[in-house]
Amino acid sequence: MTWAPITVDATHFYLQVYFWIIVAVLGGLFLLMTFVQGGQTLFHTSKTEMEERAILNSLGRKWELTFTTLVLFGGALYAAFPLFYSVSFGGAYWVWMLILFAFVLQAVSYEYMNKPNNLIGKGAYKFFLYFNGVVGMVLIGAAVGTFFTGSNFTYDPVTRVLEWGTAKDGFNLRGLEAAIDFKHGAWFNLAMGVLVFAAARILGALWLINDIDNNEFPELIERLRGVVKRCFVILLVALLVVLYGLLTLKGYAYDIHDPTGKVYLEPGKYLHNLLSFGAIPLILFLAGLVLFVWGVFVTAFKGSNKGIWFSGLGIVLIGIIVFVIAGLFGTPFYPSYADLQSSLTIQNSSGSKYTLEVMAWVSVAVPFVLGYIIWVWYQMKKQGPITREEIQDPESHAY
């Protein structure tokens, strides 16, 4: 199967790159905001109802910002590259539906968890939050993993017919094969899922240590520091597997100047991407790693409560570079191992030149949305850390 000729119009191409960079930045910011999901898996560290409510109220102040960032990220990705939306949701819909379901459960849980006389009980809503924090993060990480290992689909641009391949015994898993088909990189996808989950859990613990009054909840804070240490070990193992994959996997590649857009396999492709542009991507990636590790170190071993700011900035840089090397430098961002020429690139999956030009003007509003997030964050943060008095105050909006 052969693609219709891709665009070689310079303005159109630069717009495609521009929007992929926007997607990368929003993806990095979303990874930062997953501290909410990570924190939702830490209710077991509370030994009293007051400690549990301290965790719930700290996360409850921020979960809507995670939702806002996710919607902005998804909106930018699907609007700029609509073919990715149709192929991914039309083919791997079980993965995306599970992710959406996990986030719907999160929204419901914060509103009803502590409501009197709720029908299914407080424990059920805690389980929903845990489900969102574990399953949601692992699935998102695995989905990002397929940006590097590929997916099992074929797409005909002439007839616009999409076919999703069967994984085993003729049974179509609709994207879930990414976690079980080890012949096509399931080990990498799972490692990416564990990596995202472990990072979210660490960020969640770092956030709670910063946001909960250390003097009023000293025992909880110490238990959270222990979580940071243990999860960091898991993160290191997953990170080594992911880095091994990035350095050894044959990457998907194409020539951005070739009108046919022919896709081929290139050994060491993602390492080559890291070393592009004077190794700037590699430098930023390493800077992100150093910042993340430093945030963990000062929190776990130096008694600081400021680690979230170092690790948070670090995860943003890491996230940006992961998306950059997945979609730029002549790299299909949604490759197909079933049919290389069905792979999606920023050039063959984007909207028209006119559409992207209009969207470029609309994108001027993105800094205002980010400014809103920062302003809301500041307004909430300036109230000070979570205290017993605030939780017990009937006039406050406590969860």
mmCIF file of C-alpha atoms in Angstrom:
data_model
loop_
_atom_site.group_PDB
_atom_site.id
_atom_site.type_symbol
_atom_site.label_atom_id
_atom_site.label_comp_id
_atom_site.label_asym_id
_atom_site.label_seq_id
_atom_site.Cartn_x
_atom_site.Cartn_y
_atom_site.Cartn_z
ATOM 1 C CA MET A 1 0.000 0.000 0.000
ATOM 2 C CA THR A 2 1.368 3.448 -0.894
ATOM 3 C CA TRP A 3 0.453 6.812 0.511
ATOM 4 C CA ALA A 4 -0.728 9.672 -1.624
ATOM 5 C CA PRO A 5 2.124 12.203 -1.994
ATOM 6 C CA ILE A 6 2.821 14.132 1.169
ATOM 7 C CA THR A 7 3.076 17.879 1.244
ATOM 8 C CA VAL A 8 6.362 19.511 0.370
ATOM 9 C CA ASP A 9 5.010 23.031 0.829
ATOM 10 C CA ALA A 10 7.411 24.770 3.223
ATOM 11 C CA THR A 11 4.780 26.849 5.032
ATOM 12 C CA HIS A 12 2.526 23.842 5.491
ATOM 13 C CA PHE A 13 5.442 21.781 6.816
ATOM 14 C CA TYR A 14 6.503 24.455 9.315
ATOM 15 C CA LEU A 15 2.922 24.684 10.558
ATOM 16 C CA GLN A 16 2.904 20.923 11.054
ATOM 17 C CA VAL A 17 6.135 21.140 13.044
ATOM 18 C CA TYR A 18 4.751 24.086 15.019
ATOM 19 C CA PHE A 19 1.682 22.165 16.098
ATOM 20 C CA TRP A 20 3.664 19.068 16.971
ATOM 21 C CA ILE A 21 5.846 21.211 19.232
ATOM 22 C CA ILE A 22 2.686 22.571 20.871
ATOM 23 C CA VAL A 23 1.517 18.986 21.375
ATOM 24 C CA ALA A 24 4.914 18.116 22.889
ATOM 25 C CA VAL A 25 4.780 21.029 25.346
ATOM 26 C CA LEU A 26 1.224 20.195 26.398
ATOM 27 C CA GLY A 27 2.198 16.542 26.733
ATOM 28 C CA GLY A 28 5.039 17.509 29.057
ATOM 29 C CA LEU A 29 2.715 19.688 31.133
ATOM 30 C CA PHE A 30 0.191 16.862 31.340
ATOM 31 C CA LEU A 31 2.896 14.551 32.697
ATOM 32 C CA LEU A 32 3.545 17.119 35.432
ATOM 33 C CA MET A 33 -0.137 17.239 36.304
ATOM 34 C CA THR A 34 -0.296 13.461 36.706
ATOM 35 C CA PHE A 35 0.859 14.013 40.270
ATOM 36 C CA VAL A 36 -2.884 14.006 40.951
ATOM 37 C CA GLN A 37 -3.222 10.479 39.558
ATOM 38 C CA GLY A 38 -0.123 9.371 41.429
ATOM 39 C CA GLY A 39 -1.392 10.882 44.668
ATOM 40 C CA GLN A 40 -4.658 8.984 44.300
ATOM 41 C CA THR A 41 -2.738 5.727 44.792
ATOM 42 C CA LEU A 42 -1.325 6.904 48.128
ATOM 43 C CA PHE A 43 -4.388 6.808 50.369
ATOM 44 C CA HIS A 44 -2.894 3.720 52.023
ATOM 45 C CA THR A 45 -0.205 5.932 53.576
ATOM 46 C CA SER A 46 -2.861 7.573 55.759
ATOM 47 C CA LYS A 47 -3.533 5.905 59.100
ATOM 48 C CA THR A 48 -6.326 8.186 60.306
ATOM 49 C CA GLU A 49 -9.375 9.748 58.692
ATOM 50 C CA MET A 50 -7.817 13.197 59.123
ATOM 51 C CA GLU A 51 -4.687 12.141 57.214
ATOM 52 C CA GLU A 52 -6.850 10.636 54.480
ATOM 53 C CA ARG A 53 -8.840 13.828 54.134
ATOM 54 C CA ALA A 54 -5.616 15.845 54.029
ATOM 55 C CA ILE A 55 -4.538 13.825 50.979
ATOM 56 C CA LEU A 56 -7.981 14.070 49.400
ATOM 57 C CA ASN A 57 -8.204 17.838 49.846
ATOM 58 C CA SER A 58 -4.673 18.443 48.561
ATOM 59 C CA LEU A 59 -5.438 16.535 45.364
ATOM 60 C CA GLY A 60 -9.007 17.817 45.153
ATOM 61 C CA ARG A 61 -7.699 21.351 44.679
ATOM 62 C CA LYS A 62 -5.860 20.338 41.506
ATOM 63 C CA TRP A 63 -7.636 17.485 39.727
ATOM 64 C CA GLU A 64 -9.601 19.868 37.503
ATOM 65 C CA LEU A 65 -6.352 21.385 36.216
ATOM 66 C CA THR A 66 -5.201 17.917 35.165
ATOM 67 C CA PHE A 67 -8.460 17.520 33.274
ATOM 68 C CA THR A 68 -8.016 20.936 31.632
ATOM 69 C CA THR A 69 -4.484 20.080 30.514
ATOM 70 C CA LEU A 70 -5.575 16.678 29.178
ATOM 71 C CA VAL A 71 -8.413 18.222 27.169
ATOM 72 C CA LEU A 72 -6.104 20.921 25.790
ATOM 73 C CA PHE A 73 -3.482 18.309 24.868
ATOM 74 C CA GLY A 74 -5.999 16.011 23.189
ATOM 75 C CA GLY A 75 -7.729 18.894 21.447
ATOM 76 C CA ALA A 76 -4.488 20.206 19.955
ATOM 77 C CA LEU A 77 -3.369 16.736 18.854
ATOM 78 C CA TYR A 78 -6.636 15.681 17.257
ATOM 79 C CA ALA A 79 -7.438 19.041 15.675
ATOM 80 C CA ALA A 80 -4.020 19.452 14.061
ATOM 81 C CA PHE A 81 -3.686 15.777 13.084
ATOM 82 C CA PRO A 82 -7.262 14.554 12.521
ATOM 83 C CA LEU A 83 -6.225 11.351 10.759
ATOM 84 C CA PHE A 84 -4.550 10.222 13.983
ATOM 85 C CA TYR A 85 -7.843 10.745 15.788
ATOM 86 C CA SER A 86 -9.790 8.649 13.294
ATOM 87 C CA VAL A 87 -7.192 5.872 13.083
ATOM 88 C CA SER A 88 -6.475 5.584 16.813
ATOM 89 C CA PHE A 89 -10.064 5.846 18.027
ATOM 90 C CA GLY A 90 -11.396 3.894 15.070
ATOM 91 C CA GLY A 91 -8.899 1.090 15.616
ATOM 92 C CA ALA A 92 -7.473 1.000 19.138
ATOM 93 C CA TYR A 93 -10.701 2.135 20.737
ATOM 94 C CA TRP A 94 -10.610 -0.269 23.705
ATOM 95 C CA VAL A 95 -7.447 1.421 24.968
ATOM 96 C CA TRP A 96 -8.783 4.942 24.511
ATOM 97 C CA MET A 97 -12.209 4.072 25.934
ATOM 98 C CA LEU A 98 -10.609 2.597 29.053
ATOM 99 C CA ILE A 99 -8.509 5.743 29.478
ATOM 100 C CA LEU A 100 -11.574 7.968 29.085
ATOM 101 C CA PHE A 101 -13.555 5.750 31.469
ATOM 102 C CA ALA A 102 -10.803 6.040 34.077
ATOM 103 C CA PHE A 103 -10.925 9.839 33.920
ATOM 104 C CA VAL A 104 -14.721 9.960 34.086
ATOM 105 C CA LEU A 105 -14.552 7.855 37.256
ATOM 106 C CA GLN A 106 -12.075 10.353 38.691
ATOM 107 C CA ALA A 107 -14.372 13.329 38.135
ATOM 108 C CA VAL A 108 -17.334 11.559 39.727
ATOM 109 C CA SER A 109 -15.321 10.362 42.716
ATOM 110 C CA TYR A 110 -14.090 13.760 43.883
ATOM 111 C CA GLU A 111 -17.605 15.130 43.905
ATOM 112 C CA TYR A 112 -19.333 12.245 45.672
ATOM 113 C CA MET A 113 -16.717 10.460 47.783
ATOM 114 C CA ASN A 114 -17.617 12.179 51.047
ATOM 115 C CA LYS A 115 -21.234 13.026 50.265
ATOM 116 C CA PRO A 116 -23.614 11.691 52.942
ATOM 117 C CA ASN A 117 -25.753 8.686 52.021
ATOM 118 C CA ASN A 118 -24.083 8.051 48.652
ATOM 119 C CA LEU A 119 -25.369 4.831 47.108
ATOM 120 C CA ILE A 120 -22.174 2.843 46.609
ATOM 121 C CA GLY A 121 -20.164 3.961 49.626
ATOM 122 C CA LYS A 122 -16.914 5.835 50.203
ATOM 123 C CA GLY A 123 -14.757 2.773 49.555
ATOM 124 C CA ALA A 124 -16.040 2.429 45.997
ATOM 125 C CA TYR A 125 -15.044 5.992 45.139
ATOM 126 C CA LYS A 126 -11.591 5.449 46.654
ATOM 127 C CA PHE A 127 -11.260 2.414 44.397
ATOM 128 C CA PHE A 128 -12.291 4.530 41.382
ATOM 129 C CA LEU A 129 -9.551 7.049 42.185
ATOM 130 C CA TYR A 130 -7.050 4.223 42.563
ATOM 131 C CA PHE A 131 -8.207 2.771 39.235
ATOM 132 C CA ASN A 132 -7.654 6.143 37.586
ATOM 133 C CA GLY A 133 -4.196 6.437 39.126
ATOM 134 C CA VAL A 134 -2.998 2.954 38.207
ATOM 135 C CA VAL A 135 -4.848 1.779 35.092
ATOM 136 C CA GLY A 136 -5.145 5.263 33.589
ATOM 137 C CA MET A 137 -1.412 5.958 33.918
ATOM 138 C CA VAL A 138 -0.237 2.536 32.734
ATOM 139 C CA LEU A 139 -2.521 2.692 29.688
ATOM 140 C CA ILE A 140 -1.405 6.217 28.779
ATOM 141 C CA GLY A 141 2.229 5.171 29.093
ATOM 142 C CA ALA A 142 1.653 2.058 26.984
ATOM 143 C CA ALA A 143 -0.203 4.117 24.370
ATOM 144 C CA VAL A 144 2.777 6.477 24.137
ATOM 145 C CA GLY A 145 4.988 3.399 23.855
ATOM 146 C CA THR A 146 3.221 2.464 20.616
ATOM 147 C CA PHE A 147 4.490 5.742 19.158
ATOM 148 C CA PHE A 148 7.848 3.936 19.073
ATOM 149 C CA THR A 149 6.962 0.248 18.646
ATOM 150 C CA GLY A 150 4.052 0.634 16.240
ATOM 151 C CA SER A 151 0.451 -0.550 16.072
ATOM 152 C CA ASN A 152 -1.368 -3.290 14.182
ATOM 153 C CA PHE A 153 -3.307 -1.446 11.479
ATOM 154 C CA THR A 154 -3.506 -0.799 7.761
ATOM 155 C CA TYR A 155 -5.029 2.298 6.209
ATOM 156 C CA ASP A 156 -5.829 2.998 2.571
ATOM 157 C CA PRO A 157 -5.769 6.777 1.925
ATOM 158 C CA VAL A 158 -7.669 6.361 -1.339
ATOM 159 C CA THR A 159 -10.650 4.402 -0.038
ATOM 160 C CA ARG A 160 -10.129 5.670 3.533
ATOM 161 C CA VAL A 161 -10.645 2.163 4.840
ATOM 162 C CA LEU A 162 -9.017 1.304 8.175
ATOM 163 C CA GLU A 163 -8.393 -2.290 9.207
ATOM 164 C CA TRP A 164 -7.107 -3.234 12.654
ATOM 165 C CA GLY A 165 -5.233 -6.528 12.679
ATOM 166 C CA THR A 166 -6.038 -9.471 14.913
ATOM 167 C CA ALA A 167 -3.613 -10.294 17.699
ATOM 168 C CA LYS A 168 -4.232 -13.986 18.421
ATOM 169 C CA ASP A 169 -6.524 -16.766 17.191
ATOM 170 C CA GLY A 170 -8.473 -14.281 15.085
ATOM 171 C CA PHE A 171 -9.524 -12.231 18.121
ATOM 172 C CA ASN A 172 -9.291 -8.462 17.685
ATOM 173 C CA LEU A 173 -8.139 -6.711 20.861
ATOM 174 C CA ARG A 174 -8.478 -3.224 19.362
ATOM 175 C CA GLY A 175 -5.250 -1.824 20.770
ATOM 176 C CA LEU A 176 -4.936 -3.954 23.905
ATOM 177 C CA GLU A 177 -2.465 -6.174 22.037
ATOM 178 C CA ALA A 178 0.105 -3.482 22.804
ATOM 179 C CA ALA A 179 0.381 -5.048 26.271
ATOM 180 C CA ILE A 180 0.596 -8.728 25.256
ATOM 181 C CA ASP A 181 2.195 -8.917 21.801
ATOM 182 C CA PHE A 182 5.838 -9.158 22.872
ATOM 183 C CA LYS A 183 6.943 -9.892 19.329
ATOM 184 C CA HIS A 184 6.003 -6.327 18.437
ATOM 185 C CA GLY A 185 7.344 -4.482 21.468
ATOM 186 C CA ALA A 186 4.845 -5.141 24.272
ATOM 187 C CA TRP A 187 7.789 -5.266 26.694
ATOM 188 C CA PHE A 188 8.675 -1.691 25.746
ATOM 189 C CA ASN A 189 5.064 -0.507 25.956
ATOM 190 C CA LEU A 190 4.615 -2.064 29.411
ATOM 191 C CA ALA A 191 7.901 -0.580 30.601
ATOM 192 C CA MET A 192 6.726 2.832 29.402
ATOM 193 C CA GLY A 193 3.440 2.296 31.249
ATOM 194 C CA VAL A 194 5.224 1.361 34.480
ATOM 195 C CA LEU A 195 7.570 4.321 34.011
ATOM 196 C CA VAL A 196 4.697 6.801 33.677
ATOM 197 C CA PHE A 197 2.914 5.229 36.659
ATOM 198 C CA ALA A 198 6.027 5.304 38.873
ATOM 199 C CA ALA A 199 6.803 8.899 37.876
ATOM 200 C CA ALA A 200 3.211 9.941 38.622
ATOM 201 C CA ARG A 201 3.368 8.245 42.027
ATOM 202 C CA ILE A 202 6.639 9.976 42.885
ATOM 203 C CA LEU A 203 5.268 13.331 41.762
ATOM 204 C CA GLY A 204 2.129 12.666 43.813
ATOM 205 C CA ALA A 205 4.154 12.009 46.954
ATOM 206 C CA LEU A 206 6.360 15.057 46.309
ATOM 207 C CA TRP A 207 3.282 17.231 45.852
ATOM 208 C CA LEU A 208 1.629 16.016 49.055
ATOM 209 C CA ILE A 209 4.835 16.575 51.025
ATOM 210 C CA ASN A 210 4.878 20.149 49.747
ATOM 211 C CA ASP A 211 1.158 20.873 50.080
ATOM 212 C CA ILE A 212 0.282 19.274 53.428
ATOM 213 C CA ASP A 213 1.366 21.019 56.628
ATOM 214 C CA ASN A 214 4.531 19.197 57.702
ATOM 215 C CA ASN A 215 4.128 20.215 61.337
ATOM 216 C CA GLU A 216 0.545 18.997 61.710
ATOM 217 C CA PHE A 217 1.025 15.729 59.804
ATOM 218 C CA PRO A 218 4.670 14.726 60.480
ATOM 219 C CA GLU A 219 4.072 10.956 60.447
ATOM 220 C CA LEU A 220 2.207 11.079 57.139
ATOM 221 C CA ILE A 221 4.993 13.152 55.602
ATOM 222 C CA GLU A 222 7.621 10.594 56.654
ATOM 223 C CA ARG A 223 5.609 7.749 55.159
ATOM 224 C CA LEU A 224 5.351 9.719 51.913
ATOM 225 C CA ARG A 225 9.133 10.172 51.860
ATOM 226 C CA GLY A 226 9.396 6.394 52.072
ATOM 227 C CA VAL A 227 7.092 6.088 49.060
ATOM 228 C CA VAL A 228 9.401 8.380 47.078
ATOM 229 C CA LYS A 229 12.395 6.129 47.828
ATOM 230 C CA ARG A 230 10.641 2.871 46.959
ATOM 231 C CA CYS A 231 8.983 4.144 43.790
ATOM 232 C CA PHE A 232 12.252 5.629 42.583
ATOM 233 C CA VAL A 233 13.764 2.134 42.491
ATOM 234 C CA ILE A 234 10.854 0.929 40.337
ATOM 235 C CA LEU A 235 11.210 3.993 38.123
ATOM 236 C CA LEU A 236 14.931 3.343 37.595
ATOM 237 C CA VAL A 237 14.302 -0.235 36.461
ATOM 238 C CA ALA A 238 11.555 0.849 34.038
ATOM 239 C CA LEU A 239 13.695 3.751 32.795
ATOM 240 C CA LEU A 240 16.611 1.439 32.005
ATOM 241 C CA VAL A 241 14.310 -0.819 29.977
ATOM 242 C CA VAL A 242 12.868 2.163 28.079
ATOM 243 C CA LEU A 243 16.307 3.647 27.382
ATOM 244 C CA TYR A 244 17.535 0.245 26.209
ATOM 245 C CA GLY A 245 14.590 0.103 23.833
ATOM 246 C CA LEU A 246 15.132 3.610 22.496
ATOM 247 C CA LEU A 247 18.793 2.855 21.813
ATOM 248 C CA THR A 248 18.348 -0.598 20.265
ATOM 249 C CA LEU A 249 14.947 -0.671 18.553
ATOM 250 C CA LYS A 250 14.805 -0.182 14.817
ATOM 251 C CA GLY A 251 12.962 3.087 14.465
ATOM 252 C CA TYR A 252 10.458 4.094 11.810
ATOM 253 C CA ALA A 253 11.704 6.781 9.435
ATOM 254 C CA TYR A 254 10.899 8.648 6.221
ATOM 255 C CA ASP A 255 12.436 11.423 4.144
ATOM 256 C CA ILE A 256 10.554 14.676 4.748
ATOM 257 C CA HIS A 257 11.518 15.823 1.234
ATOM 258 C CA ASP A 258 10.293 12.670 -0.510
ATOM 259 C CA PRO A 259 6.847 13.338 -2.068
ATOM 260 C CA THR A 260 5.948 9.637 -1.745
ATOM 261 C CA GLY A 261 6.540 9.657 2.012
ATOM 262 C CA LYS A 262 7.922 6.111 1.922
ATOM 263 C CA VAL A 263 8.460 4.717 5.431
ATOM 264 C CA TYR A 264 11.362 2.388 6.244
ATOM 265 C CA LEU A 265 13.113 0.960 9.309
ATOM 266 C CA GLU A 266 16.286 2.665 10.514
ATOM 267 C CA PRO A 267 18.567 1.176 13.206
ATOM 268 C CA GLY A 268 19.254 3.626 16.041
ATOM 269 C CA LYS A 269 16.654 6.086 14.722
ATOM 270 C CA TYR A 270 15.652 7.506 18.110
ATOM 271 C CA LEU A 271 19.270 7.942 19.186
ATOM 272 C CA HIS A 272 19.848 9.815 15.932
ATOM 273 C CA ASN A 273 16.880 12.036 16.771
ATOM 274 C CA LEU A 274 18.329 12.806 20.208
ATOM 275 C CA LEU A 275 21.604 13.822 18.577
ATOM 276 C CA SER A 276 19.918 16.057 15.979
ATOM 277 C CA PHE A 277 20.205 19.857 16.046
ATOM 278 C CA GLY A 278 23.546 19.803 17.823
ATOM 279 C CA ALA A 279 22.314 17.243 20.380
ATOM 280 C CA ILE A 280 19.955 19.840 21.878
ATOM 281 C CA PRO A 281 17.224 17.200 22.421
ATOM 282 C CA LEU A 282 19.713 14.989 24.285
ATOM 283 C CA ILE A 283 20.933 17.904 26.416
ATOM 284 C CA LEU A 284 17.379 18.883 27.384
ATOM 285 C CA PHE A 285 16.490 15.245 28.090
ATOM 286 C CA LEU A 286 19.503 14.820 30.384
ATOM 287 C CA ALA A 287 18.734 18.152 32.073
ATOM 288 C CA GLY A 288 15.222 16.876 32.754
ATOM 289 C CA LEU A 289 16.577 13.649 34.237
ATOM 290 C CA VAL A 290 18.992 15.539 36.496
ATOM 291 C CA LEU A 291 16.244 17.867 37.733
ATOM 292 C CA PHE A 292 13.884 14.960 38.396
ATOM 293 C CA VAL A 293 16.514 12.983 40.312
ATOM 294 C CA TRP A 294 17.545 16.069 42.288
ATOM 295 C CA GLY A 295 13.963 16.670 43.377
ATOM 296 C CA VAL A 296 13.729 13.071 44.570
ATOM 297 C CA PHE A 297 17.077 13.279 46.375
ATOM 298 C CA VAL A 298 16.444 16.478 48.342
ATOM 299 C CA THR A 299 13.008 15.224 49.385
ATOM 300 C CA ALA A 300 13.918 11.653 50.295
ATOM 301 C CA PHE A 301 17.288 12.276 51.930
ATOM 302 C CA LYS A 302 17.541 15.976 52.828
ATOM 303 C CA GLY A 303 14.119 16.526 54.402
ATOM 304 C CA SER A 304 13.118 19.188 51.868
ATOM 305 C CA ASN A 305 9.526 19.782 50.823
ATOM 306 C CA LYS A 306 10.499 21.641 47.623
ATOM 307 C CA GLY A 307 11.361 18.613 45.507
ATOM 308 C CA ILE A 308 8.161 18.821 43.463
ATOM 309 C CA TRP A 309 9.372 21.988 41.743
ATOM 310 C CA PHE A 310 12.645 20.391 40.569
ATOM 311 C CA SER A 311 11.130 17.048 39.600
ATOM 312 C CA GLY A 312 8.111 18.780 38.075
ATOM 313 C CA LEU A 313 10.233 20.896 35.737
ATOM 314 C CA GLY A 314 12.320 17.832 34.959
ATOM 315 C CA ILE A 315 9.333 15.712 33.927
ATOM 316 C CA VAL A 316 8.074 18.524 31.670
ATOM 317 C CA LEU A 317 11.411 18.628 29.822
ATOM 318 C CA ILE A 318 11.515 14.837 29.549
ATOM 319 C CA GLY A 319 7.962 14.709 28.223
ATOM 320 C CA ILE A 320 8.635 17.382 25.602
ATOM 321 C CA ILE A 321 11.695 15.566 24.273
ATOM 322 C CA VAL A 322 9.928 12.186 24.188
ATOM 323 C CA PHE A 323 7.239 13.651 21.932
ATOM 324 C CA VAL A 324 9.803 15.552 19.851
ATOM 325 C CA ILE A 325 11.845 12.451 19.010
ATOM 326 C CA ALA A 326 8.649 10.469 18.386
ATOM 327 C CA GLY A 327 7.264 12.799 15.726
ATOM 328 C CA LEU A 328 9.924 15.119 14.303
ATOM 329 C CA PHE A 329 13.145 14.595 12.328
ATOM 330 C CA GLY A 330 11.401 12.454 9.705
ATOM 331 C CA THR A 331 9.796 10.063 12.198
ATOM 332 C CA PRO A 332 6.265 8.615 11.933
ATOM 333 C CA PHE A 333 4.595 9.356 15.277
ATOM 334 C CA TYR A 334 2.000 6.583 14.909
ATOM 335 C CA PRO A 335 3.758 3.825 13.001
ATOM 336 C CA SER A 336 2.217 0.594 11.760
ATOM 337 C CA TYR A 337 4.188 -2.616 12.010
ATOM 338 C CA ALA A 338 1.500 -4.386 9.954
ATOM 339 C CA ASP A 339 2.127 -2.100 6.965
ATOM 340 C CA LEU A 340 4.937 0.434 7.126
ATOM 341 C CA GLN A 341 3.345 2.636 4.487
ATOM 342 C CA SER A 342 0.202 3.040 6.594
ATOM 343 C CA SER A 343 2.233 4.802 9.308
ATOM 344 C CA LEU A 344 1.096 8.279 10.287
ATOM 345 C CA THR A 345 3.466 11.243 10.139
ATOM 346 C CA ILE A 346 2.933 14.903 10.879
ATOM 347 C CA GLN A 347 2.871 15.444 7.112
ATOM 348 C CA ASN A 348 0.360 12.832 5.975
ATOM 349 C CA SER A 349 -2.029 13.051 8.940
ATOM 350 C CA SER A 350 -2.362 16.802 9.456
ATOM 351 C CA GLY A 351 -5.133 19.157 8.509
ATOM 352 C CA SER A 352 -4.870 21.225 5.345
ATOM 353 C CA LYS A 353 -2.608 24.254 5.080
ATOM 354 C CA TYR A 354 -5.611 26.566 5.415
ATOM 355 C CA THR A 355 -6.864 24.689 8.493
ATOM 356 C CA LEU A 356 -3.486 24.903 10.205
ATOM 357 C CA GLU A 357 -3.148 28.597 9.337
ATOM 358 C CA VAL A 358 -6.492 29.311 11.000
ATOM 359 C CA MET A 359 -5.543 27.149 13.965
ATOM 360 C CA ALA A 360 -2.222 28.974 14.246
ATOM 361 C CA TRP A 361 -4.130 32.186 14.938
ATOM 362 C CA VAL A 362 -6.367 30.373 17.403
ATOM 363 C CA SER A 363 -3.283 28.932 19.115
ATOM 364 C CA VAL A 364 -2.460 32.454 20.247
ATOM 365 C CA ALA A 365 -4.996 31.703 22.985
ATOM 366 C CA VAL A 366 -2.915 28.801 24.339
ATOM 367 C CA PRO A 367 -0.706 31.056 26.509
ATOM 368 C CA PHE A 368 -3.873 32.531 27.998
ATOM 369 C CA VAL A 369 -5.146 29.053 28.883
ATOM 370 C CA LEU A 370 -1.793 28.220 30.428
ATOM 371 C CA GLY A 371 -1.891 31.568 32.194
ATOM 372 C CA TYR A 372 -5.301 30.663 33.595
ATOM 373 C CA ILE A 373 -3.908 27.386 34.913
ATOM 374 C CA ILE A 374 -0.982 29.198 36.538
ATOM 375 C CA TRP A 375 -3.273 31.862 38.020
ATOM 376 C CA VAL A 376 -5.673 29.283 39.469
ATOM 377 C CA TRP A 377 -2.717 27.326 40.812
ATOM 378 C CA TYR A 378 -1.331 30.453 42.483
ATOM 379 C CA GLN A 379 -4.690 31.411 43.975
ATOM 380 C CA MET A 380 -5.046 27.962 45.494
ATOM 381 C CA LYS A 381 -1.437 27.693 46.612
ATOM 382 C CA LYS A 382 -1.324 31.063 48.360
ATOM 383 C CA GLN A 383 -3.902 29.776 50.824
ATOM 384 C CA GLY A 384 -1.059 27.852 52.406
ATOM 385 C CA PRO A 385 -0.610 24.152 53.171
ATOM 386 C CA ILE A 386 -3.478 21.833 54.067
ATOM 387 C CA THR A 387 -4.219 22.081 57.805
ATOM 388 C CA ARG A 388 -6.589 20.336 60.215
ATOM 389 C CA GLU A 389 -8.441 23.602 60.738
ATOM 390 C CA GLU A 390 -9.161 23.991 57.024
ATOM 391 C CA ILE A 391 -10.393 20.410 56.710
ATOM 392 C CA GLN A 392 -12.729 20.778 59.688
ATOM 393 C CA ASP A 393 -13.990 24.252 58.743
ATOM 394 C CA PRO A 394 -17.652 23.880 57.657
ATOM 395 C CA GLU A 395 -17.357 27.087 55.592
ATOM 396 C CA SER A 396 -14.468 25.823 53.475
ATOM 397 C CA HIS A 397 -14.907 23.776 50.307
ATOM 398 C CA ALA A 398 -13.390 20.673 51.865
ATOM 399 C CA TYR A 399 -13.714 17.262 50.285
#
